[in-house]
Amino acid sequence: MKILIVDDSKAMRLIVMRALRQAGFGDHALIEASNGIEALALIKRAAPDLILADWNMPQMSGIELLRSLTAAGLRVSFGFITSEVSDAARQIALEAGALFVVTKPFTAEIIRANLAAFAA
Amino acid sequence: MLMAQNGGVGRTAEGEGQALPRILCVDDEPRILDGLALNLRRQFQVKTAVSGADALAILEQDDSIVVVVSDMRMPGMNGAELLHQISIRAPDVTRVLLTGHSDMEAAAAAVNEGQIFRFLIKPCPPDTLTAALHASVEHHHRRLAERPAPRSALAAKFGEGDVRKIMASIWSTVFGLELGASSSFRDGEESIVTAFVLLSGNWDGALLLECSRELAHRCAARMFDVAPEALSEDEVNDALGEVVNMAGGNFKNLIHGDSILSLPAVVDGRGHSVKVPGSRMALRVAFESDGAALQVSILQRDVGNARVEGS
């Protein structure tokens, strides 16, 4: 399985990858993008199975990325990992088609629980 | 001309000491108002008005009225028009329309336009009327409860304990470090770094995190899982920015403010201070991590009546 991590912070991408490894996803291909636009190009090229995206990012936010994918007819499993923790934001995310919203800070356990459906 | 004004200030047996909900009845026939006031006085504080203009004048002076019941047919402003006006001027007041059979169409239109909560057909049995009025009072309270809290009410919703909890959770999950309490943050000889996020919207202000550059470096190294000396300044700032962004996101949820979180920023150097014009220091909490001190400050900008109402 290929997992794309989209976050403008390198530190956060590392944290997400570390949590993924701790949650048992270390054997999967983990690829990175630092904003929505970069991610969009990468998704078309690399066809990831799962996208884990931040909400607030320069150039193209996570929710814009998700909507762009839907508009382009690209159906990829999508989850948010974000500091945007309001119920309203969660609602928007789920309505836009996100599978889950993990709020920062998160533990490897939380990642494992949310990604249970993807575990081999 | 007003009739039987303030007909009931009595108390119900079970609601001892609790004020009865105040309602306003509007009809151009004083006899009908009299009857209404008499019927309802045990359960409501009844005010009356003989015209739409009268009703609007009373509502302007008395903001404790929660429900208006109006007859449809009145000279000048009819009931639907009156309730429409009230929906604009005092949207929290629940509106009930009383109509005869011949006015059903107009009543249906009023309901569909969302101007009224209930419409009742005359002659209306007293039980039906009181049941509708109780439902209206409840509707009013529900409406108030569901409304986002005003700025002034947001002010008191966070405290030191909340900030400690947020920071401790970040520190343990991101850095694997315990975050202790400290009585003070000393601005010593070291270089201090301040990371902050701004919040704007329903709640305006900023969340600041200050610590020594040395501590920031050590924490970032844990975040990146490398030796401290292998990190660039940008990477340290990135780590710190993410931490303050997380803190801001969690803080925003705490105040239930419909606010937007800015990108994080980091200020570096000695003797600097970050100010948000018009804000005051709402909270300052000192911590200790790994033998070094750090501090979180909440700057809050008070707008409008918040300053007057706040204690």
Short mmCIF file of C-alpha atoms in Angstrom, two decimals:
data_model
loop_
_atom_site.label_atom_id
_atom_site.label_comp_id
_atom_site.label_asym_id
_atom_site.label_seq_id
_atom_site.Cartn_x
_atom_site.Cartn_y
_atom_site.Cartn_z
CA MET A 1 0.00 0.00 0.00
CA LYS A 2 1.13 3.51 -0.75
CA ILE A 3 0.40 6.32 1.73
CA LEU A 4 0.81 9.98 0.85
CA ILE A 5 1.40 12.43 3.71
CA VAL A 6 0.58 16.04 2.91
CA ASP A 7 1.72 18.69 5.38
CA ASP A 8 3.59 21.94 4.95
CA SER A 9 5.62 21.19 8.04
CA LYS A 10 8.50 18.78 7.57
CA ALA A 11 8.51 18.18 11.31
CA MET A 12 4.88 17.13 11.20
CA ARG A 13 5.44 14.84 8.20
CA LEU A 14 8.18 13.14 10.17
CA ILE A 15 5.91 12.78 13.18
CA VAL A 16 3.16 11.30 11.06
CA MET A 17 5.59 8.86 9.45
CA ARG A 18 6.96 7.87 12.83
CA ALA A 19 3.44 7.27 14.13
CA LEU A 20 2.64 5.22 11.01
CA ARG A 21 5.69 3.06 11.63
CA GLN A 22 4.75 2.63 15.28
CA ALA A 23 1.21 1.76 14.23
CA GLY A 24 2.51 -1.04 12.03
CA PHE A 25 2.49 0.70 8.66
CA GLY A 26 6.26 0.88 8.37
CA ASP A 27 6.38 -1.64 5.53
CA HIS A 28 4.21 0.48 3.31
CA ALA A 29 5.51 3.05 0.87
CA LEU A 30 5.28 6.44 2.55
CA ILE A 31 5.52 9.44 0.25
CA GLU A 32 5.33 13.15 1.07
CA ALA A 33 4.03 16.41 -0.31
CA SER A 34 4.24 19.83 1.31
CA ASN A 35 1.00 21.33 0.01
CA GLY A 36 -2.17 20.53 -1.91
CA ILE A 37 -0.88 21.48 -5.33
CA GLU A 38 2.21 19.35 -4.95
CA ALA A 39 0.01 16.55 -3.66
CA LEU A 40 -2.36 16.77 -6.60
CA ALA A 41 0.48 16.30 -9.07
CA LEU A 42 1.91 13.46 -7.02
CA ILE A 43 -1.44 11.70 -6.70
CA LYS A 44 -1.84 11.59 -10.47
CA ARG A 45 1.68 10.28 -10.91
CA ALA A 46 2.05 7.92 -7.97
CA ALA A 47 -1.57 6.83 -7.34
CA PRO A 48 -1.46 6.44 -3.54
CA ASP A 49 -4.02 4.22 -1.79
CA LEU A 50 -4.44 6.55 1.15
CA ILE A 51 -3.85 10.27 1.67
CA LEU A 52 -3.24 11.77 5.11
CA ALA A 53 -3.46 15.54 4.84
CA ASP A 54 -3.17 18.56 7.05
CA TRP A 55 -6.00 21.08 6.92
CA ASN A 56 -4.23 24.44 6.94
CA MET A 57 -1.58 24.67 4.26
CA PRO A 58 -0.38 27.44 2.00
CA GLN A 59 -1.38 27.42 -1.68
CA MET A 60 -3.94 24.68 -1.41
CA SER A 61 -5.52 23.56 1.84
CA GLY A 62 -6.37 19.98 2.68
CA ILE A 63 -10.08 20.45 2.17
CA GLU A 64 -9.45 22.09 -1.22
CA LEU A 65 -7.27 19.14 -2.14
CA LEU A 66 -10.02 16.68 -1.20
CA ARG A 67 -12.60 18.63 -3.19
CA SER A 68 -10.27 18.86 -6.19
CA LEU A 69 -9.84 15.09 -6.13
CA THR A 70 -13.58 14.55 -6.01
CA ALA A 71 -14.13 17.07 -8.79
CA ALA A 72 -11.51 15.34 -10.92
CA GLY A 73 -13.21 11.98 -10.32
CA LEU A 74 -10.20 10.60 -8.43
CA ARG A 75 -11.44 8.37 -5.64
CA VAL A 76 -8.70 7.96 -3.10
CA SER A 77 -9.16 7.17 0.59
CA PHE A 78 -8.58 10.40 2.44
CA GLY A 79 -8.05 11.29 6.10
CA PHE A 80 -7.20 14.53 7.84
CA ILE A 81 -4.50 14.98 10.45
CA THR A 82 -4.97 18.49 11.67
CA SER A 83 -5.00 21.01 14.48
CA GLU A 84 -8.38 22.13 13.18
CA VAL A 85 -10.38 20.40 15.87
CA SER A 86 -13.78 22.09 15.77
CA ASP A 87 -16.92 20.01 15.25
CA ALA A 88 -17.83 22.25 12.34
CA ALA A 89 -14.56 21.48 10.58
CA ARG A 90 -15.00 17.76 11.25
CA GLN A 91 -18.47 17.94 9.76
CA ILE A 92 -17.17 19.72 6.66
CA ALA A 93 -14.42 17.15 6.27
CA LEU A 94 -16.73 14.16 6.54
CA GLU A 95 -19.28 15.71 4.22
CA ALA A 96 -16.54 16.28 1.67
CA GLY A 97 -15.80 12.56 1.79
CA ALA A 98 -12.99 12.23 4.34
CA LEU A 99 -12.89 8.89 6.15
CA PHE A 100 -11.61 10.30 9.42
CA VAL A 101 -10.22 13.36 11.13
CA VAL A 102 -7.31 12.88 13.52
CA THR A 103 -6.51 15.89 15.64
CA LYS A 104 -3.01 16.93 16.60
CA PRO A 105 -1.42 15.99 18.87
CA PHE A 106 -2.09 12.32 18.21
CA THR A 107 -0.59 9.05 19.36
CA ALA A 108 0.39 6.01 17.32
CA GLU A 109 -2.60 4.28 18.94
CA ILE A 110 -4.98 6.84 17.47
CA ILE A 111 -3.40 6.40 14.04
CA ARG A 112 -3.70 2.64 14.36
CA ALA A 113 -7.38 2.89 15.32
CA ASN A 114 -8.24 5.19 12.43
CA LEU A 115 -6.30 3.20 9.88
CA ALA A 116 -7.57 -0.18 11.07
CA ALA A 117 -9.41 -0.71 7.79
CA PHE A 118 -6.11 -0.44 5.90
CA ALA A 119 -4.11 -2.83 8.06
CA ALA A 120 -3.00 -5.87 6.13
CA MET B 1 -54.92 51.47 24.57
CA LEU B 2 -53.68 48.67 26.75
CA MET B 3 -55.90 46.39 28.72
CA ALA B 4 -55.13 44.09 31.61
CA GLN B 5 -51.47 44.85 31.29
CA ASN B 6 -49.17 42.67 33.29
CA GLY B 7 -52.12 40.52 34.29
CA GLY B 8 -50.19 37.80 36.08
CA VAL B 9 -47.22 38.08 38.34
CA GLY B 10 -48.42 35.12 40.41
CA ARG B 11 -46.41 32.00 40.98
CA THR B 12 -47.16 28.44 40.11
CA ALA B 13 -47.07 25.92 42.93
CA GLU B 14 -44.16 23.99 41.44
CA GLY B 15 -42.31 27.00 40.11
CA GLU B 16 -42.00 28.73 43.45
CA GLY B 17 -39.85 31.79 43.20
CA GLN B 18 -39.38 31.47 39.46
CA ALA B 19 -40.68 34.26 37.25
CA LEU B 20 -43.38 33.25 34.80
CA PRO B 21 -42.50 33.59 31.14
CA ARG B 22 -43.62 36.92 29.80
CA ILE B 23 -45.79 36.96 26.72
CA LEU B 24 -47.40 39.71 24.67
CA CYS B 25 -50.93 39.31 23.29
CA VAL B 26 -51.98 41.53 20.40
CA ASP B 27 -55.58 42.06 19.30
CA ASP B 28 -57.53 45.15 18.29
CA GLU B 29 -60.46 44.02 20.42
CA PRO B 30 -59.92 44.87 24.11
CA ARG B 31 -62.53 42.30 25.18
CA ILE B 32 -60.56 39.51 23.60
CA LEU B 33 -57.36 40.71 25.22
CA ASP B 34 -59.14 40.77 28.55
CA GLY B 35 -60.22 37.19 28.08
CA LEU B 36 -56.75 36.07 27.06
CA ALA B 37 -55.11 37.79 30.00
CA LEU B 38 -57.58 36.18 32.40
CA ASN B 39 -57.08 32.73 30.92
CA LEU B 40 -53.31 32.86 30.82
CA ARG B 41 -52.43 34.78 33.99
CA ARG B 42 -51.76 31.67 36.06
CA GLN B 43 -49.09 30.41 33.73
CA PHE B 44 -47.67 33.51 32.09
CA GLN B 45 -47.00 37.14 32.73
CA VAL B 46 -49.34 38.63 30.17
CA LYS B 47 -48.78 41.96 28.48
CA THR B 48 -51.25 43.21 25.90
CA ALA B 49 -51.26 45.53 22.91
CA VAL B 50 -54.19 46.72 20.80
CA SER B 51 -52.29 47.22 17.55
CA GLY B 52 -49.15 46.22 15.70
CA ALA B 53 -47.58 49.61 16.36
CA ASP B 54 -48.38 49.27 20.05
CA ALA B 55 -46.84 45.81 20.13
CA LEU B 56 -43.61 46.99 18.48
CA ALA B 57 -43.34 49.90 20.93
CA ILE B 58 -43.77 47.55 23.90
CA LEU B 59 -41.21 45.09 22.53
CA GLU B 60 -38.73 47.88 22.10
CA GLN B 61 -38.95 48.76 25.78
CA ASP B 62 -39.27 45.29 27.24
CA ASP B 63 -36.72 42.71 26.20
CA SER B 64 -38.01 40.14 28.68
CA ILE B 65 -40.91 39.17 26.41
CA VAL B 66 -40.31 35.72 24.98
CA VAL B 67 -43.48 35.04 22.96
CA VAL B 68 -45.89 37.22 20.96
CA VAL B 69 -49.37 35.98 20.11
CA SER B 70 -51.11 38.12 17.54
CA ASP B 71 -54.50 38.11 15.94
CA MET B 72 -54.39 38.13 12.15
CA ARG B 73 -57.06 40.69 11.37
CA MET B 74 -56.25 44.11 12.71
CA PRO B 75 -56.59 47.55 11.17
CA GLY B 76 -53.33 49.08 10.04
CA MET B 77 -50.73 46.37 10.41
CA ASN B 78 -52.16 42.85 10.25
CA GLY B 79 -50.84 39.97 12.37
CA ALA B 80 -48.62 38.45 9.68
CA GLU B 81 -47.06 41.85 8.98
CA LEU B 82 -46.50 42.46 12.67
CA LEU B 83 -44.86 39.08 13.21
CA HIS B 84 -42.70 39.63 10.18
CA GLN B 85 -41.54 42.93 11.65
CA ILE B 86 -40.80 41.20 14.95
CA SER B 87 -38.84 38.49 13.13
CA ILE B 88 -36.54 41.26 11.93
CA ARG B 89 -36.41 43.46 15.01
CA ALA B 90 -36.48 40.83 17.74
CA PRO B 91 -35.76 37.47 16.10
CA ASP B 92 -35.47 35.64 19.41
CA VAL B 93 -39.10 36.31 20.30
CA THR B 94 -41.21 33.30 19.34
CA ARG B 95 -44.18 34.23 17.20
CA VAL B 96 -47.69 32.74 17.22
CA LEU B 97 -50.51 33.78 14.90
CA LEU B 98 -54.21 33.49 15.73
CA THR B 99 -56.45 33.35 12.67
CA GLY B 100 -60.00 32.76 11.62
CA HIS B 101 -60.83 30.18 8.96
CA SER B 102 -61.02 32.80 6.24
CA ASP B 103 -57.38 33.81 6.79
CA MET B 104 -55.89 30.35 6.46
CA GLU B 105 -54.07 31.11 3.25
CA ALA B 106 -52.35 34.15 4.64
CA ALA B 107 -51.45 32.17 7.77
CA ALA B 108 -50.01 29.32 5.72
CA ALA B 109 -47.89 31.81 3.79
CA ALA B 110 -46.65 33.32 7.05
CA VAL B 111 -45.66 29.89 8.35
CA ASN B 112 -43.87 29.04 5.14
CA GLU B 113 -41.94 32.26 5.18
CA GLY B 114 -40.64 31.29 8.57
CA GLN B 115 -42.11 34.25 10.32
CA ILE B 116 -44.04 32.29 12.89
CA PHE B 117 -43.62 29.25 15.09
CA ARG B 118 -47.30 28.22 15.39
CA PHE B 119 -50.59 29.33 14.02
CA LEU B 120 -53.83 28.69 15.84
CA ILE B 121 -57.33 28.76 14.49
CA LYS B 122 -60.01 30.75 16.22
CA PRO B 123 -61.90 29.98 18.28
CA CYS B 124 -58.99 28.39 20.06
CA PRO B 125 -59.66 26.16 23.10
CA PRO B 126 -57.72 27.39 26.17
CA ASP B 127 -55.77 24.14 26.51
CA THR B 128 -54.60 24.31 22.91
CA LEU B 129 -53.56 27.91 23.41
CA THR B 130 -51.60 27.28 26.62
CA ALA B 131 -49.94 24.18 25.14
CA ALA B 132 -48.87 26.21 22.10
CA LEU B 133 -47.57 28.99 24.34
CA HIS B 134 -45.55 26.60 26.50
CA ALA B 135 -44.07 25.09 23.34
CA SER B 136 -43.27 28.63 22.19
CA VAL B 137 -41.49 29.49 25.43
CA GLU B 138 -39.49 26.30 25.11
CA HIS B 139 -38.68 27.14 21.50
CA HIS B 140 -37.40 30.52 22.61
CA HIS B 141 -35.10 28.99 25.21
CA ARG B 142 -33.85 26.37 22.79
CA ARG B 143 -33.07 29.08 20.29
CA LEU B 144 -31.07 31.00 22.85
CA ALA B 145 -29.24 27.86 23.94
CA GLU B 146 -28.28 26.94 20.40
CA ARG B 147 -26.98 30.34 19.53
CA PRO B 148 -23.21 30.71 19.57
CA ALA B 149 -22.04 32.31 22.77
CA PRO B 150 -21.45 36.05 22.57
CA ARG B 151 -17.89 37.30 22.76
CA SER B 152 -18.22 38.30 26.36
CA ALA B 153 -19.24 34.80 27.40
CA LEU B 154 -16.21 33.31 25.68
CA ALA B 155 -13.88 35.18 27.94
CA ALA B 156 -14.34 33.03 31.00
CA LYS B 157 -14.22 29.67 29.30
CA PHE B 158 -10.55 28.88 29.67
CA GLY B 159 -8.21 28.79 32.58
CA GLU B 160 -4.72 27.79 33.57
CA GLY B 161 -5.74 24.15 33.97
CA ASP B 162 -6.98 23.99 30.38
CA VAL B 163 -3.75 25.39 29.00
CA ARG B 164 -1.70 23.01 31.16
CA LYS B 165 -3.69 20.07 29.87
CA ILE B 166 -3.26 21.05 26.22
CA MET B 167 0.47 21.64 26.58
CA ALA B 168 1.09 18.46 28.60
CA SER B 169 -0.67 16.40 25.95
CA ILE B 170 1.41 17.95 23.15
CA TRP B 171 4.63 17.54 25.08
CA SER B 172 4.07 13.88 25.83
CA THR B 173 2.81 12.83 22.40
CA VAL B 174 5.16 14.90 20.27
CA PHE B 175 8.32 14.93 22.35
CA GLY B 176 7.74 12.04 24.72
CA LEU B 177 8.56 14.43 27.56
CA GLU B 178 6.76 15.24 30.72
CA LEU B 179 5.84 18.87 31.14
CA GLY B 180 6.02 20.13 34.66
CA ALA B 181 4.59 23.18 36.34
CA SER B 182 6.82 26.10 37.15
CA SER B 183 6.24 29.18 39.17
CA SER B 184 8.04 31.54 36.89
CA PHE B 185 9.65 32.00 33.55
CA ARG B 186 12.95 33.80 33.85
CA ASP B 187 14.14 35.78 30.94
CA GLY B 188 17.78 35.05 31.50
CA GLU B 189 20.82 35.65 29.39
CA GLU B 190 19.94 33.05 26.82
CA SER B 191 18.38 33.80 23.53
CA ILE B 192 14.60 33.47 23.75
CA VAL B 193 12.47 32.25 20.91
CA THR B 194 8.74 33.02 20.70
CA ALA B 195 6.39 31.05 18.49
CA PHE B 196 2.82 32.23 18.09
CA VAL B 197 -0.46 31.84 16.25
CA LEU B 198 -3.16 34.44 15.91
CA LEU B 199 -6.87 33.75 16.17
CA SER B 200 -9.43 35.97 14.57
CA GLY B 201 -13.18 35.80 14.27
CA ASN B 202 -15.57 35.24 17.12
CA TRP B 203 -12.58 35.28 19.45
CA ASP B 204 -9.61 37.50 18.67
CA GLY B 205 -6.17 37.15 20.13
CA ALA B 206 -3.01 35.13 20.09
CA LEU B 207 -1.32 32.18 21.72
CA LEU B 208 2.40 32.60 22.40
CA LEU B 209 4.96 30.02 23.39
CA GLU B 210 8.29 31.29 24.71
CA CYS B 211 11.34 29.26 25.57
CA SER B 212 15.10 29.36 25.22
CA ARG B 213 16.53 28.60 21.81
CA GLU B 214 18.44 25.82 23.47
CA LEU B 215 15.27 24.11 24.71
CA ALA B 216 13.61 24.62 21.33
CA HIS B 217 16.59 22.94 19.72
CA ARG B 218 16.47 19.99 22.07
CA CYS B 219 12.73 19.50 21.60
CA ALA B 220 12.97 19.79 17.82
CA ALA B 221 15.70 17.15 17.85
CA ARG B 222 13.30 14.77 19.59
CA MET B 223 10.62 15.64 17.05
CA PHE B 224 12.91 14.97 14.07
CA ASP B 225 14.59 12.09 15.85
CA VAL B 226 18.10 13.38 15.17
CA ALA B 227 20.94 14.86 17.21
CA PRO B 228 20.38 18.55 18.15
CA GLU B 229 23.48 19.66 16.24
CA ALA B 230 22.16 18.12 13.03
CA LEU B 231 19.23 20.54 12.93
CA SER B 232 19.06 23.78 11.02
CA GLU B 233 17.41 26.86 12.44
CA ASP B 234 14.57 26.48 9.94
CA GLU B 235 13.88 23.00 11.18
CA VAL B 236 13.76 24.18 14.78
CA ASN B 237 11.36 26.95 13.80
CA ASP B 238 9.23 24.48 11.86
CA ALA B 239 8.98 22.21 14.89
CA LEU B 240 8.14 25.07 17.21
CA GLY B 241 5.62 26.43 14.72
CA GLU B 242 3.87 23.07 14.59
CA VAL B 243 3.73 22.88 18.37
CA VAL B 244 2.19 26.31 18.69
CA ASN B 245 -0.19 25.52 15.83
CA MET B 246 -1.37 22.40 17.67
CA ALA B 247 -1.73 24.38 20.88
CA GLY B 248 -3.71 27.05 19.01
CA GLY B 249 -6.00 24.48 17.39
CA ASN B 250 -6.75 22.86 20.72
CA PHE B 251 -7.19 26.21 22.41
CA LYS B 252 -9.59 27.31 19.69
CA ASN B 253 -11.72 24.27 20.37
CA LEU B 254 -11.70 25.10 24.06
CA ILE B 255 -13.19 28.55 23.61
CA HIS B 256 -15.76 27.26 21.09
CA GLY B 257 -14.89 30.32 19.13
CA ASP B 258 -15.71 30.40 15.48
CA SER B 259 -12.23 31.73 14.80
CA ILE B 260 -9.62 31.23 12.13
CA LEU B 261 -6.14 30.13 13.10
CA SER B 262 -3.26 31.89 11.36
CA LEU B 263 -0.10 30.24 10.13
CA PRO B 264 2.41 30.00 12.96
CA ALA B 265 5.25 32.50 13.19
CA VAL B 266 8.49 32.44 15.13
CA VAL B 267 10.39 35.42 16.56
CA ASP B 268 13.96 34.94 17.55
CA GLY B 269 16.44 36.99 19.50
CA ARG B 270 16.84 38.70 22.79
CA GLY B 271 14.61 41.19 24.56
CA HIS B 272 11.85 41.11 21.98
CA SER B 273 8.16 40.98 22.76
CA VAL B 274 5.17 40.10 20.63
CA LYS B 275 2.18 42.39 20.92
CA VAL B 276 -1.29 42.25 19.44
CA PRO B 277 -2.61 45.82 19.36
CA GLY B 278 -5.72 46.21 21.49
CA SER B 279 -5.17 42.97 23.36
CA ARG B 280 -4.51 42.27 26.99
CA MET B 281 -2.69 39.42 28.68
CA ALA B 282 -5.55 37.08 29.57
CA LEU B 283 -3.45 34.25 30.90
CA ARG B 284 0.19 33.37 31.41
CA VAL B 285 1.30 29.90 32.38
CA ALA B 286 4.87 28.84 33.16
CA PHE B 287 6.15 25.31 32.59
CA GLU B 288 9.29 23.33 33.03
CA SER B 289 10.58 20.79 30.56
CA ASP B 290 13.77 18.82 30.84
CA GLY B 291 15.13 21.30 33.38
CA ALA B 292 14.39 24.36 31.24
CA ALA B 293 11.62 26.92 31.56
CA LEU B 294 8.99 27.82 29.02
CA GLN B 295 5.87 29.92 29.06
CA VAL B 296 2.54 30.08 27.28
CA SER B 297 0.64 33.35 27.07
CA ILE B 298 -2.86 34.04 25.83
CA LEU B 299 -3.41 37.54 24.50
CA GLN B 300 -7.06 38.41 24.14
CA ARG B 301 -8.57 41.26 22.29
CA ASP B 302 -11.84 42.51 23.74
CA VAL B 303 -14.26 43.97 21.29
CA GLY B 304 -17.56 45.74 21.70
CA ASN B 305 -19.44 45.16 24.91
CA ALA B 306 -17.16 42.38 26.12
CA ARG B 307 -15.11 44.89 28.05
CA VAL B 308 -18.14 46.29 29.79
CA GLU B 309 -19.62 42.95 30.70
CA GLY B 310 -16.39 41.19 31.61
CA SER B 311 -15.38 41.20 35.23
#
